[in-house]
Amino acid sequence: MIGHKRIPSREGGVEIVVDELSTRMVKLGCEVDAYNRFGYHVSGKEFDEKRERYYNGVRIFTIPTPSSSSLNAIVYSFLATIRSLFGRYDIIHFHAEGPCTMIWIPKLFGMRVVATIHGLDWQRSKWGNFASKVLRFGEKMAAKHADELIVLSENMKDYFQKEYGRETSYIPNGIICPEHKEINCIKEKYGLEKDEYILFLARIVPEKGLHYLIDAFKDIATDKKLVIAGGSSHSHDYMDQITTMSQEDSRIVMTGFVQGEILEELYSNSYIFVLPSDVEGMAVSLLEAMSYGNCCLVSDIDENMEVVQDKACSFQKGNVEDLKQKLEELLTRPDIVEKYRKESADYICGRFNWDDVVDRTICLYMQKEKGK
């Protein structure tokens, strides 16, 4: 596995997917190596000190990288790929467009390569012009050289067919049906009460649309709080912008990166969950929020609507006024909130299953020729 920051980790959707795939494959008798990236990430510098050799049966290789955020990913991808050439692997599985820039290297040696495109990363506004071109190059390399290409949405499947004439396999992310947690830690730490806060939980980067949510929330007369849970990722200017905006409203609570018990309590006790993204692949946080039985309000991009179907509310992407109106409706209509709560968990847990994801991925691994 190449392309994630590190496992175990909840720093992003890629990390969660690699974790679930790797550990579940090991339980099925596969031998799996994961190439972690050394360097500061969303969860903090202290996590770099935990450099384990094995994690739940998965062998871990930690690849040294420079501290520069602009060079970190590309150096990691190159070094991890070169190291993998000596692993005698049946499959090398690349994750995300950036690491796929190196996919041609193992193909030179006749190795079988699978790639998962988690989203059209070059569209994300946090990347400058050069970085976007590199990501687009990675996308082209995946389309051209991957023996099997996995996408997370039907929209991306159509995109690769139209753009490259490339057939892909649609294998969405999975979800684990969780147990609800009573309020404890988040009351102590942040003063939160059940059903008394709106939850945003994602990386704080421009494409997640958090600025729309803050602008809309500021103009709403409500005693409920807005909880912003997540860390930055190569978007320090945007993080500064969000921090400044949040400081202007005492109802806004910024928790930073969360995991474990705090994460579970936040999902379990929110009034509604909001994901106002401009760009997504397949948002793991949205799957998780619905699995906890949350009423969700999402931007109407194809990738979100494909997940929620008619089991959540939506607003027009980037439209602050529409977002404000939908928030006000949900804040004054607890009956609507309750309706979506009753439907969301059973629907999402029944539709997206990790065991099915792993089985379908292994089937692709075992295919010897494209198209079979």
C-alpha positions as a printed NumPy array, in Angstrom:
array([[  0.   ,   0.   ,   0.   ],
       [  1.486,   3.335,  -1.13 ],
       [ -0.094,   6.785,  -0.956],
       [ -1.384,   7.311,   2.586],
       [  0.31 ,   9.449,   5.239],
       [  0.426,   6.73 ,   7.869],
       [ -1.576,   4.014,   9.539],
       [ -3.005,   3.837,  12.099],
       [ -4.401,   7.32 ,  11.583],
       [ -7.589,   9.289,  11.014],
       [ -5.906,  12.19 ,   9.248],
       [ -7.954,  11.74 ,   6.101],
       [-10.135,   9.403,   4.102],
       [ -7.181,   7.755,   2.358],
       [ -5.657,   6.757,   5.701],
       [ -8.929,   5.241,   6.925],
       [ -9.37 ,   3.27 ,   3.697],
       [ -5.793,   1.929,   3.704],
       [ -6.166,   0.956,   7.368],
       [ -9.413,  -0.938,   6.806],
       [ -8.234,  -2.665,   3.621],
       [ -4.844,  -3.675,   5.027],
       [ -5.936,  -5.011,   8.395],
       [ -8.936,  -6.879,   6.984],
       [ -6.831,  -8.442,   4.225],
       [ -4.362,  -9.691,   6.834],
       [ -7.232, -11.394,   8.672],
       [ -8.095, -13.161,   5.411],
       [ -4.56 , -14.523,   5.148],
       [ -2.914, -11.916,   2.914],
       [  0.524, -10.495,   3.65 ],
       [  0.33 ,  -6.706,   3.489],
       [  3.023,  -4.027,   3.701],
       [  2.091,  -0.365,   4.182],
       [  4.526,   2.425,   3.365],
       [  4.019,   5.187,   5.927],
       [  5.256,   8.71 ,   5.404],
       [  7.498,  10.319,   8.019],
       [  6.788,  14.   ,   8.608],
       [  4.395,  16.375,  10.341],
       [  0.757,  15.806,   9.446],
       [ -2.699,  16.757,  10.672],
       [ -2.517,  14.798,  13.913],
       [  0.677,  16.445,  15.176],
       [  4.434,  15.956,  15.395],
       [  4.246,  13.631,  18.376],
       [  2.755,  10.867,  16.22 ],
       [  5.97 ,  10.643,  14.183],
       [  7.691,   9.227,  17.253],
       [  5.451,   6.132,  17.09 ],
       [  7.256,   4.235,  14.362],
       [  6.018,   0.692,  14.815],
       [  7.226,  -2.206,  12.652],
       [  3.85 ,  -3.946,  12.677],
       [  0.263,  -2.777,  13.115],
       [ -2.486,  -5.406,  13.461],
       [ -0.46 ,  -7.804,  11.335],
       [  0.414,  -5.229,   8.666],
       [  4.152,  -4.711,   8.196],
       [  5.034,  -1.008,   8.278],
       [  7.835,   0.666,   6.357],
       [  8.379,   4.319,   7.296],
       [  9.767,   6.409,   4.451],
       [ 11.892,   9.456,   5.427],
       [ 10.792,  12.668,   3.725],
       [ 11.8  ,  16.364,   3.832],
       [  9.92 ,  18.738,   6.112],
       [  8.901,  20.945,   3.171],
       [  5.204,  20.338,   2.499],
       [  5.716,  20.965,  -1.22 ],
       [  8.323,  18.196,  -1.506],
       [  7.113,  15.766,   1.158],
       [  4.559,  13.864,  -0.908],
       [  6.541,  13.554,  -4.135],
       [  9.739,  12.419,  -2.373],
       [  7.755,   9.91 ,  -0.325],
       [  6.039,   8.52 ,  -3.42 ],
       [  9.329,   8.099,  -5.28 ],
       [ 11.212,   6.476,  -2.382],
       [  8.311,   4.205,  -1.427],
       [  7.955,   3.065,  -5.028],
       [ 11.678,   2.331,  -5.384],
       [ 11.649,   0.379,  -2.101],
       [  8.62 ,  -1.605,  -3.256],
       [ 10.534,  -2.879,  -6.301],
       [ 12.521,  -5.113,  -3.943],
       [  9.485,  -6.478,  -2.112],
       [  8.585,  -9.299,  -4.511],
       [  4.962,  -8.246,  -4.281],
       [  2.091,  -9.78 ,  -6.219],
       [  0.347,  -6.393,  -6.164],
       [  1.421,  -2.805,  -5.577],
       [ -1.637,  -0.724,  -4.683],
       [ -1.305,   3.049,  -5.125],
       [ -3.782,   5.393,  -3.442],
       [ -4.647,   8.93 ,  -4.664],
       [ -3.542,  10.857,  -7.74 ],
       [ -0.273,  12.279,  -6.369],
       [  1.441,   8.953,  -5.624],
       [  0.221,   7.629,  -8.984],
       [  2.847,   9.836, -10.655],
       [  5.22 ,   6.935,  -9.905],
       [  3.001,   4.143, -11.148],
       [  4.992,   3.741, -14.365],
       [  8.12 ,   2.655, -12.461],
       [  6.906,  -0.778, -11.271],
       [  5.266,  -1.265, -14.672],
       [  8.741,  -1.032, -16.258],
       [  9.584,  -4.166, -14.291],
       [  6.407,  -5.998, -15.251],
       [  4.797,  -5.715, -11.815],
       [  1.026,  -5.773, -11.367],
       [ -0.326,  -2.424, -10.192],
       [ -3.728,  -1.37 ,  -8.865],
       [ -4.655,   2.277,  -8.259],
       [ -7.489,   3.832,  -6.277],
       [ -8.457,   7.387,  -7.193],
       [-10.006,   8.812,  -4.032],
       [-10.946,  12.09 ,  -5.702],
       [ -9.923,  14.436,  -8.494],
       [ -7.283,  16.05 ,  -6.307],
       [ -6.064,  18.505,  -8.959],
       [ -9.406,  20.306,  -8.614],
       [ -8.775,  21.129,  -4.964],
       [ -8.104,  24.817,  -4.426],
       [ -5.401,  24.274,  -1.788],
       [ -2.976,  23.25 ,  -4.534],
       [ -1.117,  25.813,  -6.632],
       [ -0.748,  25.653, -10.394],
       [  2.37 ,  23.437, -10.391],
       [  0.992,  21.005,  -7.804],
       [ -2.273,  20.731,  -9.749],
       [ -0.339,  19.83 , -12.895],
       [  1.595,  17.146, -11.003],
       [ -1.659,  15.687,  -9.671],
       [ -3.204,  15.726, -13.141],
       [ -0.113,  13.905, -14.415],
       [ -0.629,  11.276, -11.708],
       [ -4.209,  10.867, -12.861],
       [ -3.05 ,  10.314, -16.445],
       [ -0.441,   7.782, -15.322],
       [ -3.091,   5.852, -13.406],
       [ -5.432,   5.863, -16.397],
       [ -2.65 ,   4.71 , -18.724],
       [ -0.646,   2.225, -16.662],
       [ -2.764,   0.751, -13.837],
       [ -3.774,  -2.86 , -14.429],
       [ -6.921,  -2.148, -12.432],
       [ -8.298,   1.305, -11.632],
       [-10.701,   1.779,  -8.718],
       [-12.945,   4.831,  -8.278],
       [-15.246,   5.726,  -5.398],
       [-18.219,   7.179,  -7.264],
       [-20.209,   6.684, -10.443],
       [-19.404,  10.302, -11.296],
       [-15.661,   9.511, -11.329],
       [-16.345,   6.363, -13.327],
       [-18.022,   8.486, -16.014],
       [-15.189,  11.016, -15.86 ],
       [-12.455,   8.461, -16.616],
       [-14.506,   6.967, -19.435],
       [-15.072,  10.349, -21.092],
       [-11.609,  11.813, -20.417],
       [ -9.42 ,   8.785, -21.111],
       [-11.683,   6.09 , -22.532],
       [-10.644,   4.067, -19.49 ],
       [-12.81 ,   1.426, -17.862],
       [-12.763,   1.55 , -14.063],
       [-14.157,  -0.461, -11.173],
       [-16.553,   1.301,  -8.823],
       [-15.765,   0.165,  -5.276],
       [-17.022,   2.68 ,  -2.687],
       [-15.709,   3.085,   0.837],
       [-17.239,   1.062,   3.635],
       [-18.484,   1.823,   7.102],
       [-18.619,   0.1  ,  10.49 ],
       [-21.907,   0.388,  12.381],
       [-20.892,   2.108,  15.636],
       [-22.207,   2.229,  19.178],
       [-23.486,   5.559,  20.431],
       [-21.55 ,   7.27 ,  23.201],
       [-23.093,   9.278,  26.004],
       [-21.749,  12.779,  26.53 ],
       [-18.784,  12.818,  28.874],
       [-15.439,  14.06 ,  27.544],
       [-16.859,  16.705,  25.209],
       [-18.945,  18.218,  28.002],
       [-15.924,  18.381,  30.263],
       [-13.548,  19.685,  27.612],
       [-15.747,  21.921,  25.44 ],
       [-18.931,  22.495,  27.454],
       [-21.102,  20.706,  24.883],
       [-24.546,  19.233,  25.53 ],
       [-26.543,  16.692,  23.524],
       [-28.386,  18.208,  20.531],
       [-27.003,  21.642,  21.343],
       [-24.402,  21.887,  18.572],
       [-24.025,  21.681,  14.81 ],
       [-21.059,  19.54 ,  13.779],
       [-18.496,  20.045,  11.03 ],
       [-15.873,  17.29 ,  11.068],
       [-13.27 ,  17.191,   8.297],
       [ -9.85 ,  18.499,   7.346],
       [ -9.824,  22.295,   7.38 ],
       [ -8.97 ,  22.945,   3.751],
       [-10.681,  25.295,   1.253],
       [-12.504,  22.625,  -0.751],
       [-14.429,  21.459,   2.341],
       [-16.354,  24.759,   2.23 ],
       [-16.16 ,  25.53 ,   5.942],
       [-16.086,  29.288,   5.24 ],
       [-19.582,  29.001,   3.729],
       [-20.849,  27.333,   6.892],
       [-19.35 ,  29.952,   9.206],
       [-20.763,  32.812,   7.103],
       [-24.216,  31.214,   7.146],
       [-24.114,  30.36 ,  10.855],
       [-23.119,  33.878,  11.911],
       [-26.368,  35.279,  10.542],
       [-28.596,  32.78 ,  12.332],
       [-30.158,  33.568,  15.699],
       [-29.643,  30.371,  17.69 ],
       [-28.219,  29.312,  21.029],
       [-26.76 ,  26.171,  19.508],
       [-23.018,  26.067,  18.978],
       [-21.076,  25.301,  15.833],
       [-18.343,  22.741,  16.507],
       [-15.455,  22.671,  14.034],
       [-13.456,  19.468,  14.447],
       [-10.399,  18.863,  12.286],
       [ -6.83 ,  19.882,  11.556],
       [ -5.207,  21.62 ,   8.619],
       [ -3.405,  19.928,   5.725],
       [ -1.012,  22.09 ,   3.663],
       [ -3.457,  25.021,   4.031],
       [ -2.045,  27.205,   6.786],
       [ -3.362,  30.478,   5.324],
       [ -6.85 ,  29.026,   5.144],
       [ -6.561,  27.725,   8.697],
       [ -5.637,  31.241,   9.825],
       [ -8.663,  32.604,   7.952],
       [-11.003,  30.106,   9.616],
       [ -9.515,  30.778,  13.06 ],
       [-10.069,  34.516,  12.617],
       [-13.652,  34.006,  11.421],
       [-14.383,  31.693,  14.352],
       [-13.036,  34.11 ,  16.938],
       [-15.661,  36.629,  15.851],
       [-18.504,  34.433,  17.167],
       [-18.426,  33.057,  20.719],
       [-20.787,  30.226,  19.734],
       [-18.119,  28.626,  17.52 ],
       [-15.928,  25.949,  19.119],
       [-12.747,  24.762,  17.381],
       [-11.507,  21.448,  18.767],
       [ -8.567,  20.769,  16.463],
       [ -7.857,  17.229,  15.244],
       [ -9.933,  14.636,  17.13 ],
       [-10.069,  10.863,  17.322],
       [-11.083,   8.103,  19.711],
       [-13.644,   8.808,  22.402],
       [-13.992,  12.516,  21.629],
       [-14.705,  11.781,  17.972],
       [-17.312,   9.163,  18.891],
       [-19.035,  11.5  ,  21.353],
       [-19.138,  14.336,  18.817],
       [-20.845,  12.13 ,  16.231],
       [-23.212,  10.596,  18.793],
       [-24.617,  13.801,  20.246],
       [-24.771,  16.444,  17.506],
       [-28.038,  18.05 ,  16.42 ],
       [-27.05 ,  17.963,  12.747],
       [-23.902,  17.264,  10.741],
       [-22.942,  19.641,   7.915],
       [-20.592,  18.957,   4.995],
       [-20.499,  22.002,   2.667],
       [-17.793,  20.713,   0.28 ],
       [-17.003,  22.093,  -3.157],
       [-15.03 ,  18.951,  -4.079],
       [-15.164,  15.407,  -2.686],
       [-14.181,  11.893,  -3.608],
       [-16.273,   9.912,  -1.169],
       [-16.372,  11.596,   2.225],
       [-15.682,   9.1  ,   5.007],
       [-16.872,  11.652,   7.576],
       [-20.27 ,  11.745,   5.847],
       [-20.547,   7.955,   5.948],
       [-19.586,   7.996,   9.616],
       [-22.014,  10.784,  10.51 ],
       [-24.893,   8.904,   8.893],
       [-23.844,   5.636,  10.553],
       [-24.319,   7.357,  13.923],
       [-27.873,   8.27 ,  12.907],
       [-27.226,  11.944,  12.274],
       [-29.4  ,  14.241,  10.239],
       [-26.966,  15.487,   7.583],
       [-26.951,  18.655,   5.498],
       [-24.619,  18.449,   2.501],
       [-23.705,  20.46 ,  -0.574],
       [-25.408,  19.128,  -3.689],
       [-22.278,  17.965,  -5.523],
       [-22.673,  14.609,  -7.27 ],
       [-20.302,  12.784,  -4.917],
       [-22.36 ,  13.774,  -1.857],
       [-25.76 ,  13.171,  -3.424],
       [-24.692,   9.742,  -4.666],
       [-24.007,   8.77 ,  -1.045],
       [-27.019,  10.282,   0.72 ],
       [-29.695,   9.73 ,  -1.973],
       [-32.913,  10.971,  -0.304],
       [-31.727,  10.258,   3.247],
       [-30.283,  13.735,   3.967],
       [-30.874,  17.424,   3.263],
       [-28.884,  19.365,   0.686],
       [-28.159,  22.93 ,  -0.376],
       [-26.733,  24.478,  -3.535],
       [-22.933,  24.242,  -3.561],
       [-21.266,  27.512,  -2.563],
       [-24.585,  29.298,  -1.947],
       [-24.366,  30.78 ,   1.56 ],
       [-27.936,  32.084,   1.51 ],
       [-29.354,  28.681,   0.588],
       [-27.204,  27.052,   3.275],
       [-28.473,  29.575,   5.822],
       [-32.108,  28.892,   4.898],
       [-31.661,  25.126,   5.164],
       [-29.925,  25.488,   8.53 ],
       [-32.721,  27.708,   9.844],
       [-35.327,  25.21 ,   8.676],
       [-33.607,  22.331,  10.464],
       [-33.064,  24.406,  13.609],
       [-36.776,  25.245,  13.808],
       [-38.104,  21.873,  12.606],
       [-36.878,  19.117,  14.929],
       [-39.468,  16.829,  13.32 ],
       [-37.522,  16.943,  10.026],
       [-34.277,  16.286,  11.88 ],
       [-35.827,  13.287,  13.616],
       [-37.143,  11.905,  10.32 ],
       [-33.668,  11.839,   8.767],
       [-32.141,  10.468,  11.957],
       [-34.452,   7.455,  11.866],
       [-33.498,   6.629,   8.281],
       [-29.802,   7.413,   7.973],
       [-28.038,   4.709,  10.025],
       [-29.871,   1.654,   8.654],
       [-29.572,   2.982,   5.12 ],
       [-25.844,   3.744,   5.188],
       [-24.782,   0.635,   7.13 ],
       [-26.807,  -1.558,   4.806],
       [-25.373,  -0.018,   1.652],
       [-21.658,   0.389,   2.422],
       [-19.896,  -2.59 ,   3.981],
       [-16.128,  -2.969,   4.502],
       [-16.173,  -6.754,   4.113],
       [-17.755,  -6.337,   0.689],
       [-15.197,  -3.656,  -0.231],
       [-12.309,  -5.949,   0.729],
       [-13.758,  -8.948,  -1.134],
       [-14.226,  -6.924,  -4.313],
       [-10.734,  -5.441,  -4.055],
       [ -9.13 ,  -8.865,  -3.642],
       [-11.085, -10.089,  -6.677],
       [ -9.473,  -7.288,  -8.703],
       [ -6.063,  -8.235,  -7.342],
       [ -6.563, -11.782,  -8.58 ],
       [ -7.58 , -10.872, -12.121],
       [ -4.668, -11.44 , -14.475],
       [ -5.804,  -9.405, -17.447],
       [ -7.719,  -6.177, -17.893],
       [-11.374,  -6.533, -18.536],
       [-11.772,  -9.999, -17.055]])
